[in-house]
Short mmCIF file of C-alpha atoms in Angstrom, two decimals:
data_model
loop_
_atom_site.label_atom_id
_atom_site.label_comp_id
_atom_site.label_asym_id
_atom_site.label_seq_id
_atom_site.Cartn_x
_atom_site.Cartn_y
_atom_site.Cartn_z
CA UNK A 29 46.51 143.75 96.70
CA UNK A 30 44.77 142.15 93.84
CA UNK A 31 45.31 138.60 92.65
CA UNK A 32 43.31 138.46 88.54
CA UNK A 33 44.02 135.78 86.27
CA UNK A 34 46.43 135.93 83.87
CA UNK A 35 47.83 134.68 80.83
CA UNK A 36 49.55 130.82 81.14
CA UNK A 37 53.12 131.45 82.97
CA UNK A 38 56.23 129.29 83.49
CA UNK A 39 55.51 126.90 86.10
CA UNK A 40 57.83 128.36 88.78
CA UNK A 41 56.79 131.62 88.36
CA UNK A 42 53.00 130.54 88.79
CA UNK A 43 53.92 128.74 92.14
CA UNK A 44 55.06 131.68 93.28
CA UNK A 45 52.38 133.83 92.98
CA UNK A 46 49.93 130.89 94.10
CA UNK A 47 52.56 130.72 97.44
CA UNK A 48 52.39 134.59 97.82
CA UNK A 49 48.56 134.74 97.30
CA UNK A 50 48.22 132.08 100.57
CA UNK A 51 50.07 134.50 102.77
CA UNK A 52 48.24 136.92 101.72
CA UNK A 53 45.19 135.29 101.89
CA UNK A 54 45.98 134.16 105.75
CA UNK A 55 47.25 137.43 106.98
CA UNK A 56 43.46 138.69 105.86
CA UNK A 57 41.74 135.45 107.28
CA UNK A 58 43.64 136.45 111.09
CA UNK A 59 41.46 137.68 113.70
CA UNK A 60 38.09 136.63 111.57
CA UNK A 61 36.85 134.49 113.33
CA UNK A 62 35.05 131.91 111.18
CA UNK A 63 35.63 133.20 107.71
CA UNK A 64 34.24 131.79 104.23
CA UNK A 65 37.15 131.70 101.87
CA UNK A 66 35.64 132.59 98.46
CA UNK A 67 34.85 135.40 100.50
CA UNK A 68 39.07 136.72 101.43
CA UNK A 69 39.65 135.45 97.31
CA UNK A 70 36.63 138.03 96.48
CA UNK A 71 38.46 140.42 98.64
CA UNK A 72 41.64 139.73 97.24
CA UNK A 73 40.74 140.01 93.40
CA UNK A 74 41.46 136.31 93.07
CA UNK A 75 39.60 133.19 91.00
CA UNK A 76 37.94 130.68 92.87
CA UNK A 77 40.84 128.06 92.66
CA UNK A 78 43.29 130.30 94.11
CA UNK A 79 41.14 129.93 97.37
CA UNK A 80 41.32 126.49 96.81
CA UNK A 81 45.18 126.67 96.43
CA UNK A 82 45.56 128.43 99.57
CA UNK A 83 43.43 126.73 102.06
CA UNK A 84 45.06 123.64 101.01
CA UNK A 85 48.61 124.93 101.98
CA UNK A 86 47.65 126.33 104.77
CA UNK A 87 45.49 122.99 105.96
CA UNK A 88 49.08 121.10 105.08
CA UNK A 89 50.53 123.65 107.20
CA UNK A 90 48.25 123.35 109.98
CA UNK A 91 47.17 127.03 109.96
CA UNK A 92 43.85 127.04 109.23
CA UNK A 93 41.11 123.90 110.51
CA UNK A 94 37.13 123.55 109.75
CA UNK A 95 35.12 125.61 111.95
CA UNK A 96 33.12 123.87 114.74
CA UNK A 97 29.80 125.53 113.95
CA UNK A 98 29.58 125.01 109.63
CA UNK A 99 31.80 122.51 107.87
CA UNK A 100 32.09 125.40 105.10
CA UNK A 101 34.32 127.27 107.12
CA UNK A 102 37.74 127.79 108.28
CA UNK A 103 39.46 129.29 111.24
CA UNK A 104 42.84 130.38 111.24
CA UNK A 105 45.39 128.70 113.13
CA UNK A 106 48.23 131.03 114.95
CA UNK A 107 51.97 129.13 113.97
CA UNK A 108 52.74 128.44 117.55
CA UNK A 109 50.08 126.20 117.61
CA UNK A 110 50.42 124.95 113.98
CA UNK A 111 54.05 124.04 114.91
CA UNK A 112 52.57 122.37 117.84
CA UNK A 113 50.63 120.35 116.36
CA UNK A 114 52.80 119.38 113.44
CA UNK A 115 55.88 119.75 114.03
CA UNK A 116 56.44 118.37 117.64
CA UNK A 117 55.36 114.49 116.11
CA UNK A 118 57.79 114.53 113.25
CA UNK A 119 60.68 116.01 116.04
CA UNK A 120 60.29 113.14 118.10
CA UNK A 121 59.55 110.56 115.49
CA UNK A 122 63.57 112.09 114.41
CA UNK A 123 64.94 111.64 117.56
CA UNK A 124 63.44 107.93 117.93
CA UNK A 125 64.40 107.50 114.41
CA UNK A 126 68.01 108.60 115.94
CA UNK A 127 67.98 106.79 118.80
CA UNK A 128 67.13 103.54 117.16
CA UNK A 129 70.00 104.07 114.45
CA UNK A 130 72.19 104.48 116.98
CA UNK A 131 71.14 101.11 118.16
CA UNK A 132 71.60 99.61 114.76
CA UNK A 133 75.16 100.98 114.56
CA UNK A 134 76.51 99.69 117.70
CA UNK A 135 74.93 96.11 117.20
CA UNK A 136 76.09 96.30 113.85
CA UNK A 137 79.96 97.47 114.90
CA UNK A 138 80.71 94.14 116.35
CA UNK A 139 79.35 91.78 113.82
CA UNK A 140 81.63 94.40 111.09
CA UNK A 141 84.40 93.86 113.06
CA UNK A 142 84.11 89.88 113.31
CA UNK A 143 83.19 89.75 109.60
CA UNK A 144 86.54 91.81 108.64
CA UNK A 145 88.96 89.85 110.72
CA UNK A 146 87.40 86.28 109.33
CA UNK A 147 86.53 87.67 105.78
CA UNK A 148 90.16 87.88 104.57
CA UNK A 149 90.84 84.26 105.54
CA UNK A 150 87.74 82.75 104.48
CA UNK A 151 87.82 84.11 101.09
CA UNK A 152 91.50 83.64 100.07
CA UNK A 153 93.48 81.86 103.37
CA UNK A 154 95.83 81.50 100.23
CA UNK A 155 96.86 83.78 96.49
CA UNK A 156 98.95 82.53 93.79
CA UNK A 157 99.35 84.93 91.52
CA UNK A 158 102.30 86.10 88.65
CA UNK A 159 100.84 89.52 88.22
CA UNK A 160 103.46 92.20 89.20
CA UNK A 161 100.77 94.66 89.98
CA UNK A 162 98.62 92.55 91.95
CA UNK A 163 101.80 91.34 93.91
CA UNK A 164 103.37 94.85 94.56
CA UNK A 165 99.13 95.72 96.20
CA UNK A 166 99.49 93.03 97.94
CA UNK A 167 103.05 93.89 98.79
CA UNK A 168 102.16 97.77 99.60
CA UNK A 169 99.21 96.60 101.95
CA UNK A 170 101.18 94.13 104.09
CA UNK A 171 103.54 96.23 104.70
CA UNK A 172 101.25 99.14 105.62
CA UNK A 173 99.30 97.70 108.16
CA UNK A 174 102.64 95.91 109.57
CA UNK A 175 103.10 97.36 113.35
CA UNK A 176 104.97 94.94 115.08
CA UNK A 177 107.75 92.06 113.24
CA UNK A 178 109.53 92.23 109.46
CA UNK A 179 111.03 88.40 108.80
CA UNK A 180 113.02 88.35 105.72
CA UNK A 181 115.44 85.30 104.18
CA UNK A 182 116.89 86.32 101.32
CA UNK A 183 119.78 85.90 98.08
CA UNK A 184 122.07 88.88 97.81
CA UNK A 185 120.56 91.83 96.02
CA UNK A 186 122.15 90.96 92.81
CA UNK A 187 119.93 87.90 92.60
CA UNK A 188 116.83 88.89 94.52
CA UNK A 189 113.18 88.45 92.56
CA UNK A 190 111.25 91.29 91.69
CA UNK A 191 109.15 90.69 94.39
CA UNK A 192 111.95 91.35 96.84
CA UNK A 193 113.05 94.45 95.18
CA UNK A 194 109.65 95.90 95.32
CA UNK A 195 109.61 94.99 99.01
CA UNK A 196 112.98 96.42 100.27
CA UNK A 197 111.26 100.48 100.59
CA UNK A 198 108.37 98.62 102.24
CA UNK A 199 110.46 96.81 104.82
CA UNK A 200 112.55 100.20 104.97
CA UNK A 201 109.58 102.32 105.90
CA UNK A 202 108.06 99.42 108.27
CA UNK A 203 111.64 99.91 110.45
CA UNK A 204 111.03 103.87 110.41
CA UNK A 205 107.52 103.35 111.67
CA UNK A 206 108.67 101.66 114.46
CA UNK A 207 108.29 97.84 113.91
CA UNK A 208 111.26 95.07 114.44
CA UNK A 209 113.38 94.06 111.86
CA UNK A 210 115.40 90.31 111.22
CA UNK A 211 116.78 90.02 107.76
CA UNK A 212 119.24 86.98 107.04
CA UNK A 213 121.17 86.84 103.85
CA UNK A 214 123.64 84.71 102.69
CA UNK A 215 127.32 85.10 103.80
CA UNK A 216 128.00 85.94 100.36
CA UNK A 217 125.85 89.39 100.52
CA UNK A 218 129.34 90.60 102.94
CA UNK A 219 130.94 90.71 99.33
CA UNK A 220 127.91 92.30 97.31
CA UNK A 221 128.56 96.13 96.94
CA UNK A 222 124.81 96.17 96.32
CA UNK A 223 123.74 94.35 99.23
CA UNK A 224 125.78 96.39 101.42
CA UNK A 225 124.59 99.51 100.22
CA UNK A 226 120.84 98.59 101.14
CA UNK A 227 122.12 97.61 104.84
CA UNK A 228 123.62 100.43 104.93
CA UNK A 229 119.66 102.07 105.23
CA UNK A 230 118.32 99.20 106.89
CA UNK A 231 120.69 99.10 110.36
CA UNK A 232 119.79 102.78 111.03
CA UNK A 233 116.44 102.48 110.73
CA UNK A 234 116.37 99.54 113.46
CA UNK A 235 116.61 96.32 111.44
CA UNK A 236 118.62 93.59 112.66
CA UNK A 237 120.56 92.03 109.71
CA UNK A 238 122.73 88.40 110.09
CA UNK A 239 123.96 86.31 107.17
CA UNK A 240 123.95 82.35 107.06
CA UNK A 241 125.93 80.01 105.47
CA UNK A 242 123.26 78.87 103.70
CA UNK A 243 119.90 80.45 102.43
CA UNK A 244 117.38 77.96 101.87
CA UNK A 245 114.77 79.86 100.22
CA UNK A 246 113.57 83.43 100.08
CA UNK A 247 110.49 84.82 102.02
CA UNK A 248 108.65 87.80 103.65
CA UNK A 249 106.49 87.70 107.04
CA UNK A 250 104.61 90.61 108.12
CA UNK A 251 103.00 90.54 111.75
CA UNK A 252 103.13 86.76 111.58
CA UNK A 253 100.09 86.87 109.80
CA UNK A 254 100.77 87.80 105.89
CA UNK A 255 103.57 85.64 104.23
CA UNK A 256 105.19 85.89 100.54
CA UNK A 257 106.44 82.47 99.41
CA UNK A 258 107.72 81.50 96.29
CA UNK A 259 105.54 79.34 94.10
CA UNK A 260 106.78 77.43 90.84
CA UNK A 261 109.06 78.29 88.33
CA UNK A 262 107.51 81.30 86.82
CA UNK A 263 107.74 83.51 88.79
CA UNK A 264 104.43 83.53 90.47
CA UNK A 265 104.32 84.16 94.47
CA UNK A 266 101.92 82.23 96.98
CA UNK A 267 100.52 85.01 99.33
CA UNK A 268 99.40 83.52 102.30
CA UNK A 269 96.95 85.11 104.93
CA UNK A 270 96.84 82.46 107.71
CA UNK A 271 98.74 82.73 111.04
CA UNK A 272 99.86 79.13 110.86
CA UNK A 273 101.89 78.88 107.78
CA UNK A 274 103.37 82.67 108.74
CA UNK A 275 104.63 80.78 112.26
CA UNK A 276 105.65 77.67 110.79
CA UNK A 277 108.18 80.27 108.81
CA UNK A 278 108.85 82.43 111.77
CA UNK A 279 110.07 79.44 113.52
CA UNK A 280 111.99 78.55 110.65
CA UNK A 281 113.77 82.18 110.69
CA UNK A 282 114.60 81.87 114.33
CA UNK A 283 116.84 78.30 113.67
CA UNK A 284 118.83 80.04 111.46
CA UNK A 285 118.89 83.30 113.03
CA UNK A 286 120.22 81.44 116.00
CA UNK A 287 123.19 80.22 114.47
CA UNK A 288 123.63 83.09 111.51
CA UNK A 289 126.54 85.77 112.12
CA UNK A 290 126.05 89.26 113.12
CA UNK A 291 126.52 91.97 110.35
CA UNK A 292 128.65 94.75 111.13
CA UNK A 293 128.62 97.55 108.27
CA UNK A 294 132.18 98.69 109.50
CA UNK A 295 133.75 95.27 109.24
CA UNK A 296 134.95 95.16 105.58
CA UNK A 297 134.98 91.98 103.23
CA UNK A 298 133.67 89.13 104.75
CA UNK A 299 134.48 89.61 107.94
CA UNK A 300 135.50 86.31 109.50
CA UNK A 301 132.52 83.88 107.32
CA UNK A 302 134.47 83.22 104.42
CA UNK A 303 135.96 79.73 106.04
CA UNK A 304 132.45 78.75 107.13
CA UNK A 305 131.44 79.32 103.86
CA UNK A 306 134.28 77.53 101.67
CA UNK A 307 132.80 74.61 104.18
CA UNK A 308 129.56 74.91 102.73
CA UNK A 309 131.05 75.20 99.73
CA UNK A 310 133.23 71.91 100.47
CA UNK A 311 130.36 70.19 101.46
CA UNK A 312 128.03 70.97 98.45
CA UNK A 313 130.82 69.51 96.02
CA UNK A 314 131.17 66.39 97.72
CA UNK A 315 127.08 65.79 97.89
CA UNK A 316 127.67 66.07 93.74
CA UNK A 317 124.80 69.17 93.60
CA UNK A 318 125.00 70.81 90.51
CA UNK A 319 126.53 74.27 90.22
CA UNK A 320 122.97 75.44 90.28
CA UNK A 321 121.76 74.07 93.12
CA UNK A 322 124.94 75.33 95.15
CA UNK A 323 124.89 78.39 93.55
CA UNK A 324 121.26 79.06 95.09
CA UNK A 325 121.91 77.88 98.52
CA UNK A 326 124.68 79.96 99.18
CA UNK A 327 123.14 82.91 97.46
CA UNK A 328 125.71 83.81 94.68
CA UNK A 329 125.97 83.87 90.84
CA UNK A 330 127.63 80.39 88.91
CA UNK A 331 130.06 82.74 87.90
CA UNK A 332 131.05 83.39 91.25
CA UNK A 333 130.82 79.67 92.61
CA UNK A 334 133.21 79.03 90.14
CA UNK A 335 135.96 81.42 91.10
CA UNK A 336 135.77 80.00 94.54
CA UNK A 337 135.62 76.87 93.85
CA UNK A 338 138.70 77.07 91.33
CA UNK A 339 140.69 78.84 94.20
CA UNK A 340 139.58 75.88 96.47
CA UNK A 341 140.81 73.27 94.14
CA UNK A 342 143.97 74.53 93.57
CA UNK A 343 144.59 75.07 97.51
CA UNK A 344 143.60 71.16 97.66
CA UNK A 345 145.69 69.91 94.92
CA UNK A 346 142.02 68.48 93.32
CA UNK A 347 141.85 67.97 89.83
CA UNK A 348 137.55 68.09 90.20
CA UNK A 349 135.36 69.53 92.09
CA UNK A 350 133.70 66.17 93.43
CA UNK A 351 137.59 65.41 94.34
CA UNK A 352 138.05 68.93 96.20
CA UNK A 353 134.61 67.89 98.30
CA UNK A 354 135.96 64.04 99.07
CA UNK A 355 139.24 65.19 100.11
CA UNK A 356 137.56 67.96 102.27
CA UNK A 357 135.96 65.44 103.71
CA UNK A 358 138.69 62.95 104.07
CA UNK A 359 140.91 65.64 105.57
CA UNK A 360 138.10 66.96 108.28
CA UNK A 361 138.22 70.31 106.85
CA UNK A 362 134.02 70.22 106.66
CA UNK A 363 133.86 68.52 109.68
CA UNK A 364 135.72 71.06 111.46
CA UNK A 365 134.10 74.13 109.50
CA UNK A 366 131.03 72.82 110.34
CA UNK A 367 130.96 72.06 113.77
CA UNK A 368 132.98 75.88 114.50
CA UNK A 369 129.32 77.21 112.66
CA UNK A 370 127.34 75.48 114.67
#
């Protein structure tokens, strides 16, 4: 086997035949002895700096080391020993290397873990936001991680937020996945084809449902720890991540849950509430609050509010609403109402 020099070559192809030339020039360098080698390039048909090439891979490699007798030359190594010698070291400099990341990791596990369960609440303990995307991410992750409790209080479906529609296959899936369900509505949602329908899916899948004579505002708790509030007028929603507020509103679910009315989706109409809620109804008119304000507490359209109130009028021989409410009143037909609700 001859090694000449030759013509300039791509550099790939040059490394090559500079890496083939050291094996060659070590397989003729075993069993030498000491061995000079310009002498093995000689032998091999190479230049001077392929000598040079290959002694210095092989020196990298550990397979060849200065003799003991002249500095200018080599003895070959056999790879058991070279491996010995260099590749032993790096092996156990690895398996510190391991060991000590291994170290890292578990040190490092419990400070993640602290930092992820105060990160949330140190950086936003509180969102307002009126973007629909944002709230419907926010909406999605809640419910998601939700293993335990759904709280809802809510209008009928007719008049529910956007929010709340984007939450109802949320809750839905929440139930399936095995965590408990209390929903409230208004009495009013007995009479909402809509709202029935959606109860319909949500008593099978476990929720609890239970309408109120009143509603006083809408909201979501997940877990007690994530709550959707309403905030303003334009539609933006507070999202709050702090256990506090969420139990302050849990607690707030379980006085009227106590005294709300069981929903049954076989009993048709509304199912015994409809006095209760001409009471509230009663009531409202003789405070003097505005169509609006009534129409939002007891979770129905003004269009609706109207027709009952109408019908209550004319039962009472009133010529006004704020007449209807008084003679209520005067009468003890609140009073009575009331007290059978509570």
């Amino acid at each position: 086997m001859h090694f000449v020099a030759q013509a300039p070559q791509q550099g790939d192809r040059r490394a090559s035949e500079l890496d083939e030339f050291a094996v060659a020039f070590y397989e003729r360098a075993i069993g030498r002895g000491e061995f000079d080698p310009l002498r093995i390039a000689e032998e091999l048909g190479a230049p001077p700096r392929y000598a040079e090439h290959a002694v210095g891979v092989l020196r990298e490699l550990r397979l060849v080391k200065t003799a003991e007798s002249r500095t200018d030359r080599l003895v070959a190594v056999s790879p058991e020993a070279a491996q010995m010698e260099l590749l032993v070291p790096l092996e156990r400099e690895i398996l510190d290397s391991r060991h000590r990341l291994a170290g890292f990791k578990g040190q490092l596990s419990a400070f993640a873990a602290a930092f992820e369960r105060q990160s949330r609440t140190r950086a936003e303990p509180v969102v307002i936001t009126g973007d629909q995307d944002e709230i419907e991410l926010r909406l999605l992750e809640a419910a998601q991680s939700c293993t335990t409790e759904v709280l809802v209080m809510q209008p009928c479906v007719a008049r529910e937020t956007r929010e709340l529609r984007l939450a109802r296959p949320l809750v839905l899936e929440a139930l399936r996945r095995g965590a408990r369900g209390r929903i409230l509505y208004p009495h009013t949602a007995r009479g909402d084809s809509g709202t029935r329908a959606h109860l319909g899916e949500l008593l099978p899948a476990g929720g609890r449902v239970r309408t109120t004579k009143e509603v006083s505002d809408r909201f979501l708790v997940f877990d007690r720890k994530t709550a959707f509030i309403p905030s303003g007028e334009d539609g933006e929603i507070a999202v709050v991540y702090e256990s506090t507020v969420a139990a302050f509103l849990a607690g707030l679910h379980a006085r009227v849950w106590e005294s709300a009315v069981d929903f049954d989706s076989g009993a048709a109409g509304y199912a015994g509430t409809m006095e209760e809620l001409k009471a509230t109804l009663l009531s409202l008119l003789a405070s003097g609050a505005k169509d609006e304000v009534i129409a939002r507490r007891v979770g129905m359209s003004e269009r609706t509010l109207r027709r009952h109130v109408a019908t209550i009028m004319q039962d009472l021989s009133a010529s006004s609403r704020f007449q209807a409410g008084v003679l209520a009143a005067r009468t003890g037909l609140v009073d009575l109402a009331l007290r059978s609700a509570v």
